[in-house]
Amino acid sequence: DRVQKFDPAGQFITEWGGYGSESGQFSGLMDIAINSEGFVFVTDPGNGRIQKFDSNGQYVSEINTEYFGPKFIVIDNQDYIYVTDRSHGPAIKKFNSDGSSNESWNVDPNLDAHGIVADSNGYIYVSNYRKITKLTPEGAFVTEWGETGTGDGQFSLPYGVSDGLGLAIDSDNNIYLADTWNHRFQKFDSEGIFLGKWGGRGSEPGQVSFPADIVMGPQSRVYVSDRYNHRIQAFNISQTTSNNKAIIVAGGGQYEANNLWNATQTCANFAYRTLVYQGYTKNRIYYLTPDTDLDLDGNGELDDVDGIPTNANLHSAITNWASDAQDLIIYIVDHGGYNTFRMNETEILNAADLDLWLDTVQLSIPGKVVLINEACHSGSFLSNLTPPPDKERILISSTAADELAKFITQGSISFSNFFWTNIFNGLNIMDAFGLAKEALANATIVQTPQLDDNGNGIGNEAEDGYLAQTTHIGNGTISFSEAPVIGSISRGLR
């Protein structure tokens, strides 16, 4: 029975409330909404009221709902307040911005309203156990969709469960549903057309357990209450329902002259796990490695590898397998030379061939290609990999053209490890690149990673970075936890 306030990065700011019936106390607090002036409205069903606070939690006033059970609440762009009533299943109560009663809608005796949102045109959307109902600003029925089940567009909540099936809406009036009992989220357009889904049951980042609610935040993020994991997760909505794909190449193998294989495999496996962490499913990752007996996702099956690294397999992965993608991420790691990359003991990949394959796939996909090349002299690739006209391509190399790539302690100190750690932590590509570059410098490693995203084949120009700054790899999932801080250092015993 309390409200907690966090900043967008998940850092705690303040809290207020507590159990009771006095002003500022709650009994069974259910939902909150914020109006255009920044006031916070909290449904307090046990006390039959809605309480109003300022943004710092100071009590302002309350709205007596005249019945028991205000549940979910939404405030539209004109500051009208809509509240669902859990004790009179079909009722939706509408209040003026000053809290005076306006009207009540009895829309459907079977509705048992749960989540509620309002779009930019004033239409109201309400979720119940098996469907979402769309209403006019006056409360008239428009349409509805959904049915009980686990398929696309289906959802369920057992009768008697008091919360769940929360709704959110974005600036394009797309509807997001917390599909509580299916442990996922679904996205629909304003007429109920299914657009995508994400989530899945579990406790790993990106997975959820009985998610109850979802809310739209700034910077294209949605924040979700992951109830049984006792946490809030943030997702980048532009990535959650996309068909982005990724290709990973762990070149080389365990031939006698390859002293880099252990580091190569470690870096490639970490990239795979990072992609999964950030929302890529197995069917959207194409992994080429000589080590085909891998179980990276922990499902007990050796089904994570798609083939061994050869030029033919990479060509097919790029031009065939990825031809229906939105965006395409490619990460290659191994030995390299000037304009070359070693695929295996006997095969070399040339920059000119790779450029031809990338040009081919970008004729069919609508989005961008992101290439991360971790190899000696990888910076030499940049001038050869410029994109076709009107196409976007982000090129990242771990070194300048005349430099060697360093892998220290089995790759734990390397550009790859630093870069993918930052992606794992939800950073955009530009910030992940910049921090990885800085980490190498702090480790006194003479290595100058390059980034080109303006399409001219020259890295690290002042004009580079704008596209990378707005691009995430995967969901951009942020873990809301504080890094450890050293409070003091005691003197050692002698």
XYZ file of C-alpha atoms in Angstrom:
494
model
C 0.000 0.000 0.000
C 2.575 2.551 -1.091
C 3.681 4.471 -4.184
C 7.347 4.436 -5.189
C 8.942 6.902 -7.598
C 11.975 6.088 -9.762
C 13.889 7.984 -12.426
C 13.968 6.611 -16.027
C 17.124 4.639 -15.205
C 15.396 2.849 -12.331
C 17.023 4.785 -9.504
C 14.797 5.198 -6.445
C 13.660 8.765 -5.692
C 10.955 8.667 -3.027
C 7.922 6.819 -1.699
C 4.714 7.582 0.137
C 1.629 5.883 1.524
C 1.060 3.042 3.943
C -1.959 1.037 5.029
C -4.893 2.924 6.484
C -7.837 5.191 5.783
C -6.325 8.585 6.580
C -5.392 11.026 3.825
C -2.311 9.715 2.027
C -2.895 6.130 3.200
C -4.260 3.263 1.113
C -6.188 0.030 1.377
C -5.501 -2.223 -1.606
C -3.880 0.398 -3.867
C -4.391 -0.637 -7.511
C -3.279 1.890 -10.151
C -1.895 5.359 -10.773
C -2.188 7.971 -13.533
C -0.617 11.396 -14.107
C -2.417 14.384 -15.645
C -1.013 17.135 -17.857
C -0.045 19.230 -14.813
C 1.961 16.419 -13.241
C -0.486 15.546 -10.462
C -0.611 11.862 -9.498
C -3.990 10.135 -9.086
C -4.055 6.830 -7.174
C -6.987 4.405 -7.017
C -7.659 3.364 -3.420
C -10.408 0.707 -3.718
C -10.455 -0.390 -0.092
C -11.347 3.141 0.905
C -13.653 3.767 -2.071
C -11.751 6.772 -3.355
C -9.150 8.216 -5.704
C -6.419 10.261 -4.061
C -4.537 13.131 -5.680
C -0.891 13.981 -4.912
C 1.740 16.301 -6.294
C 4.789 14.785 -7.992
C 6.648 14.627 -4.667
C 3.904 12.651 -2.950
C 2.278 15.478 -1.015
C -1.447 14.854 -0.501
C -3.675 17.344 -2.365
C -7.248 16.070 -2.328
C -9.419 13.036 -2.993
C -12.349 12.001 -5.165
C -15.082 10.043 -3.411
C -16.194 7.478 -5.968
C -19.576 6.863 -4.247
C -19.141 3.132 -4.679
C -16.598 0.532 -3.623
C -13.839 -0.554 -5.923
C -12.099 2.009 -8.195
C -9.547 -0.138 -9.950
C -7.643 0.913 -13.086
C -7.409 4.586 -14.032
C -6.475 6.597 -17.113
C -6.429 10.327 -17.850
C -6.982 11.471 -21.450
C -5.373 14.404 -23.264
C -8.107 16.728 -21.990
C -7.553 15.599 -18.379
C -10.834 13.696 -18.121
C -10.421 10.849 -15.635
C -11.747 7.343 -16.393
C -11.857 4.635 -13.724
C -12.930 1.001 -13.929
C -15.061 -0.360 -11.085
C -14.197 -3.838 -9.882
C -17.298 -4.240 -7.705
C -19.791 -3.380 -10.460
C -18.126 -5.299 -13.312
C -19.490 -3.305 -16.280
C -19.082 0.197 -14.827
C -16.649 2.828 -16.065
C -16.798 6.108 -14.170
C -15.809 9.378 -15.860
C -14.775 12.469 -13.895
C -13.973 16.034 -14.855
C -10.432 17.298 -14.325
C -11.455 18.844 -10.986
C -12.773 15.481 -9.783
C -16.465 16.269 -10.045
C -18.596 13.397 -11.270
C -19.362 13.508 -14.975
C -20.995 10.267 -16.049
C -21.010 6.482 -15.664
C -21.091 3.892 -18.442
C -22.602 0.441 -18.078
C -21.162 -0.946 -21.271
C -21.414 -4.741 -20.975
C -22.600 -6.915 -18.088
C -19.807 -9.366 -18.882
C -17.029 -6.800 -19.294
C -15.516 -6.897 -15.779
C -13.122 -4.145 -16.781
C -9.432 -4.433 -15.921
C -6.940 -2.291 -17.875
C -8.016 0.989 -19.469
C -6.307 3.484 -21.824
C -7.357 6.482 -23.932
C -5.992 7.277 -27.407
C -5.191 10.670 -28.941
C -8.692 10.889 -30.432
C -10.461 10.261 -27.134
C -11.400 6.617 -27.778
C -11.294 4.368 -24.712
C -9.963 0.797 -24.678
C -10.818 -1.594 -21.859
C -9.495 -5.111 -21.233
C -11.303 -7.934 -19.489
C -10.784 -11.669 -18.996
C -10.992 -12.541 -22.683
C -11.240 -9.438 -24.891
C -10.402 -5.777 -25.440
C -13.328 -3.407 -26.051
C -13.065 -0.063 -27.859
C -15.516 2.718 -26.917
C -16.168 6.227 -28.204
C -15.427 9.217 -25.931
C -19.136 9.072 -25.052
C -18.998 5.402 -24.071
C -20.615 3.880 -27.180
C -19.391 0.494 -28.392
C -17.066 0.547 -31.448
C -15.429 -2.857 -31.706
C -13.827 -5.633 -29.675
C -11.263 -8.367 -30.200
C -9.653 -11.310 -28.464
C -10.559 -14.768 -27.238
C -9.378 -17.210 -24.616
C -6.195 -19.028 -25.583
C -2.441 -18.878 -26.044
C -2.194 -18.038 -29.746
C -1.521 -14.683 -31.374
C -4.256 -12.248 -30.400
C -5.551 -14.577 -27.701
C -5.225 -14.049 -23.968
C -6.802 -15.162 -20.738
C -7.169 -14.423 -17.066
C -9.004 -16.753 -14.673
C -12.229 -15.373 -13.250
C -11.730 -13.986 -9.777
C -8.182 -12.702 -10.400
C -8.390 -9.054 -9.430
C -5.519 -7.569 -11.411
C -3.624 -8.122 -14.636
C -4.277 -7.466 -18.330
C -2.976 -3.921 -18.002
C -2.992 -1.760 -21.133
C -0.705 0.926 -22.588
C -0.882 3.007 -25.762
C 1.807 4.675 -27.884
C 1.801 7.872 -29.955
C 0.559 5.942 -33.000
C -2.419 4.628 -30.996
C -1.076 1.080 -30.965
C -2.336 -0.920 -27.985
C -0.058 -2.972 -25.698
C -1.503 -5.688 -23.459
C 0.088 -7.314 -20.417
C -1.033 -10.875 -21.226
C -0.709 -11.927 -17.602
C -1.511 -15.635 -17.674
C 0.499 -16.244 -20.865
C 3.563 -14.454 -19.420
C 4.016 -12.120 -22.375
C 2.992 -8.843 -23.981
C 1.000 -8.354 -27.168
C 0.743 -5.395 -29.526
C -2.338 -4.449 -31.604
C -3.321 -1.544 -33.784
C -6.308 0.597 -32.800
C -8.716 -1.723 -34.644
C -7.417 -4.882 -32.975
C -5.082 -6.183 -35.686
C -2.343 -8.264 -34.055
C 1.100 -6.704 -34.640
C 3.467 -8.738 -32.492
C 4.418 -10.139 -29.107
C 7.379 -10.573 -26.798
C 8.263 -12.041 -23.422
C 7.901 -15.613 -22.200
C 7.850 -17.185 -18.774
C 11.043 -17.110 -16.755
C 13.287 -14.965 -14.607
C 15.958 -14.014 -17.138
C 15.999 -10.427 -18.461
C 13.282 -10.128 -21.102
C 11.281 -12.945 -19.516
C 8.391 -12.357 -17.120
C 6.238 -14.165 -14.592
C 2.578 -13.098 -14.430
C 3.112 -9.518 -15.634
C 0.283 -7.347 -14.323
C 0.639 -3.953 -15.974
C 2.446 -1.996 -18.667
C 2.971 1.738 -19.169
C 4.415 3.890 -21.926
C 7.476 5.976 -21.052
C 9.768 8.463 -22.795
C 12.324 7.602 -25.475
C 10.207 4.815 -27.031
C 10.319 2.654 -23.924
C 7.640 0.636 -22.176
C 7.919 -0.233 -18.504
C 6.309 -3.444 -17.265
C 5.540 -4.789 -13.812
C 7.014 -8.297 -13.643
C 5.007 -9.344 -10.609
C 6.399 -12.685 -9.464
C 9.970 -11.675 -10.301
C 9.464 -8.588 -8.096
C 10.909 -6.134 -10.583
C 10.227 -3.540 -13.264
C 11.632 -4.136 -16.752
C 12.039 -1.596 -19.549
C 11.844 -2.442 -23.254
C 12.514 -0.494 -26.424
C 9.174 -0.704 -28.256
C 10.753 -0.299 -31.683
C 12.533 -3.629 -31.137
C 10.065 -5.743 -29.178
C 7.964 -6.947 -32.103
C 10.448 -6.545 -34.953
C 11.830 -9.178 -37.310
C 15.425 -8.123 -36.808
C 17.933 -10.912 -37.368
C 21.547 -11.532 -36.391
C 24.438 -13.562 -37.789
C 27.442 -14.547 -35.681
C 30.658 -15.944 -37.152
C 33.236 -17.527 -34.845
C 35.975 -18.017 -37.413
C 38.988 -20.249 -37.243
C 38.623 -23.375 -35.185
C 40.956 -25.645 -33.275
C 43.609 -26.160 -35.909
C 47.170 -26.366 -34.630
C 48.362 -22.889 -35.644
C 45.335 -21.077 -34.200
C 46.245 -19.706 -30.792
C 43.194 -17.417 -30.802
C 40.413 -20.019 -30.847
C 39.509 -19.996 -27.144
C 39.172 -16.201 -27.120
C 37.239 -16.275 -30.401
C 34.753 -18.804 -29.062
C 34.351 -16.954 -25.758
C 33.587 -13.657 -27.503
C 31.171 -15.227 -30.004
C 29.287 -17.157 -27.312
C 28.951 -13.995 -25.234
C 27.550 -12.149 -28.252
C 24.978 -14.942 -28.701
C 23.903 -14.782 -25.059
C 23.687 -10.995 -25.242
C 21.385 -11.183 -28.250
C 19.142 -13.655 -26.433
C 19.184 -11.422 -23.345
C 18.089 -8.502 -25.508
C 15.144 -10.346 -26.992
C 16.426 -12.261 -30.022
C 14.883 -15.704 -30.277
C 16.814 -18.720 -31.508
C 15.142 -18.602 -34.916
C 16.388 -15.030 -35.424
C 20.063 -15.842 -34.752
C 22.240 -17.675 -37.310
C 25.393 -18.936 -35.611
C 28.373 -20.240 -37.604
C 31.074 -21.899 -35.497
C 33.247 -25.024 -35.731
C 32.017 -26.013 -32.279
C 28.607 -27.382 -33.248
C 27.887 -29.060 -29.887
C 26.709 -25.998 -27.982
C 23.764 -25.446 -25.672
C 23.913 -21.708 -25.080
C 20.277 -21.182 -24.170
C 20.192 -23.924 -21.545
C 17.346 -25.945 -23.059
C 19.279 -29.208 -22.828
C 19.576 -29.563 -26.607
C 22.550 -28.962 -28.907
C 20.496 -26.868 -31.324
C 22.025 -23.392 -31.195
C 24.523 -23.685 -34.057
C 23.399 -23.436 -37.692
C 26.604 -24.452 -39.458
C 30.368 -24.196 -39.640
C 32.050 -20.963 -40.775
C 32.605 -21.085 -44.529
C 32.247 -18.441 -47.206
C 29.379 -20.376 -48.746
C 27.505 -20.618 -45.456
C 27.962 -16.930 -44.688
C 26.883 -15.969 -48.216
C 23.726 -18.059 -47.843
C 22.982 -16.697 -44.366
C 23.208 -13.093 -45.547
C 21.513 -13.283 -48.937
C 18.922 -16.015 -48.289
C 18.204 -16.557 -44.593
C 18.259 -12.829 -43.738
C 16.417 -11.615 -46.834
C 13.123 -11.137 -44.935
C 14.649 -9.292 -41.971
C 13.911 -5.751 -40.872
C 17.423 -4.919 -39.646
C 20.412 -7.263 -39.859
C 23.219 -7.485 -37.273
C 26.440 -9.293 -38.256
C 29.272 -10.007 -35.839
C 32.475 -11.671 -37.049
C 35.451 -12.502 -34.843
C 38.799 -14.209 -35.605
C 42.148 -13.506 -37.262
C 42.223 -10.828 -39.932
C 44.485 -9.164 -42.453
C 44.263 -6.171 -44.701
C 40.802 -6.446 -46.348
C 40.598 -10.104 -45.269
C 39.037 -12.190 -42.502
C 39.894 -15.825 -41.776
C 36.766 -17.990 -41.900
C 38.517 -21.293 -41.185
C 41.892 -22.968 -41.574
C 41.753 -22.885 -45.388
C 39.261 -20.135 -46.352
C 39.637 -16.356 -46.382
C 36.760 -13.885 -46.643
C 37.543 -10.823 -48.772
C 36.023 -7.426 -48.016
C 34.881 -7.030 -51.626
C 32.847 -10.266 -51.490
C 31.283 -9.299 -48.166
C 30.308 -5.914 -49.581
C 28.583 -7.583 -52.542
C 26.572 -9.845 -50.226
C 25.577 -6.924 -48.004
C 24.503 -4.871 -51.026
C 22.399 -7.804 -52.208
C 20.522 -8.253 -48.928
C 19.949 -4.507 -48.571
C 18.020 -4.554 -51.840
C 15.404 -6.726 -50.117
C 15.317 -5.615 -46.477
C 13.779 -2.267 -45.473
C 16.086 -1.563 -42.548
C 19.756 -1.162 -41.830
C 22.777 -3.474 -41.631
C 25.085 -3.337 -38.625
C 28.484 -5.052 -38.992
C 30.854 -5.533 -36.038
C 34.263 -6.832 -37.167
C 36.648 -7.975 -34.408
C 39.941 -8.880 -36.075
C 43.393 -7.521 -36.775
C 43.362 -4.771 -39.442
C 39.545 -4.796 -39.398
C 39.505 -1.051 -40.017
C 40.636 -1.761 -43.576
C 37.133 -3.095 -44.326
C 35.397 0.255 -43.849
C 36.301 1.841 -47.191
C 35.165 -1.317 -49.021
C 31.763 -1.666 -47.343
C 29.937 1.550 -48.199
C 26.154 0.984 -48.541
C 24.025 1.358 -51.677
C 22.329 4.732 -52.219
C 19.547 5.535 -49.738
C 20.491 2.574 -47.526
C 21.773 2.727 -43.941
C 24.767 0.785 -42.691
C 26.643 0.986 -39.387
C 30.205 -0.334 -39.666
C 32.281 -1.029 -36.562
C 35.828 -2.343 -36.516
C 37.826 -3.169 -33.419
C 41.000 -1.643 -34.868
C 42.282 0.881 -37.350
C 43.488 -0.490 -40.686
C 47.119 -0.795 -39.555
C 46.532 -2.136 -36.042
C 46.375 -5.520 -34.359
C 43.411 -6.634 -32.281
C 44.272 -7.604 -28.709
C 42.598 -10.484 -26.837
C 43.821 -10.684 -23.254
C 42.788 -13.346 -20.705
C 40.796 -15.439 -23.190
C 39.136 -12.329 -24.624
C 37.832 -10.946 -21.323
C 39.877 -7.830 -22.096
C 39.035 -7.070 -25.704
C 36.950 -4.674 -27.734
C 34.332 -7.404 -28.196
C 33.879 -8.084 -24.510
C 33.594 -4.393 -23.651
C 31.208 -3.686 -26.556
C 28.857 -6.620 -25.953
C 28.803 -5.955 -22.210
C 27.455 -2.481 -22.955
C 24.868 -3.894 -25.364
C 23.951 -6.427 -22.673
C 23.331 -3.492 -20.338
C 20.880 -1.888 -22.774
C 22.998 0.899 -24.276
C 22.573 2.131 -27.832
C 25.268 1.246 -30.346
C 27.063 4.593 -30.192
C 27.316 4.613 -26.415
C 28.359 0.942 -26.369
C 31.086 1.686 -28.934
C 32.302 4.797 -27.141
C 32.580 3.090 -23.765
C 34.345 0.066 -25.295
C 36.840 2.369 -26.984
C 37.387 4.193 -23.698
C 37.837 0.905 -21.819
C 40.595 -0.175 -24.191
C 42.375 3.147 -23.655
C 42.063 2.767 -19.884
C 43.615 -0.695 -20.187
C 46.567 0.971 -22.005
C 45.903 -1.099 -25.129
C 47.086 0.612 -28.310
C 44.010 -0.042 -30.431
C 41.681 2.439 -32.117
C 38.185 1.080 -32.829
C 36.426 2.700 -35.772
C 32.762 3.526 -36.443
C 31.286 4.734 -39.723
C 27.537 5.298 -40.052
C 27.340 8.169 -42.546
C 28.122 5.849 -45.443
C 31.397 7.294 -46.729
C 33.697 4.482 -45.553
C 35.715 6.698 -43.203
C 35.605 5.985 -39.490
C 35.353 8.245 -36.446
C 34.472 11.469 -38.259
C 32.606 14.226 -36.438
C 29.596 13.425 -38.629
C 29.564 9.784 -37.541
C 27.439 8.497 -34.691
C 24.001 9.987 -35.289
C 22.504 6.772 -36.663
C 24.293 4.620 -34.079
C 23.009 6.869 -31.281
C 19.411 6.025 -32.135
C 19.963 2.304 -32.766
C 19.788 -0.488 -30.205
C 20.654 -4.121 -30.739
C 17.561 -5.903 -29.506
C 15.128 -4.575 -26.935
C 17.527 -2.248 -25.186
C 16.471 -3.956 -21.957
C 17.838 -2.154 -18.918
C 18.551 -3.933 -15.668
C 17.342 -1.683 -12.865
C 20.003 -2.185 -10.278
C 22.787 -0.093 -8.858
C 26.430 -0.884 -9.526
C 28.447 -1.741 -6.405
C 30.207 1.194 -4.797
C 33.409 0.956 -2.763
C 32.586 2.697 0.506
C 35.989 2.469 2.163
C 39.247 0.550 2.046
C 40.737 -0.849 5.219
C 44.464 -1.102 5.761
C 45.818 -4.567 5.085
C 47.290 -6.699 7.845
C 51.013 -7.097 7.859
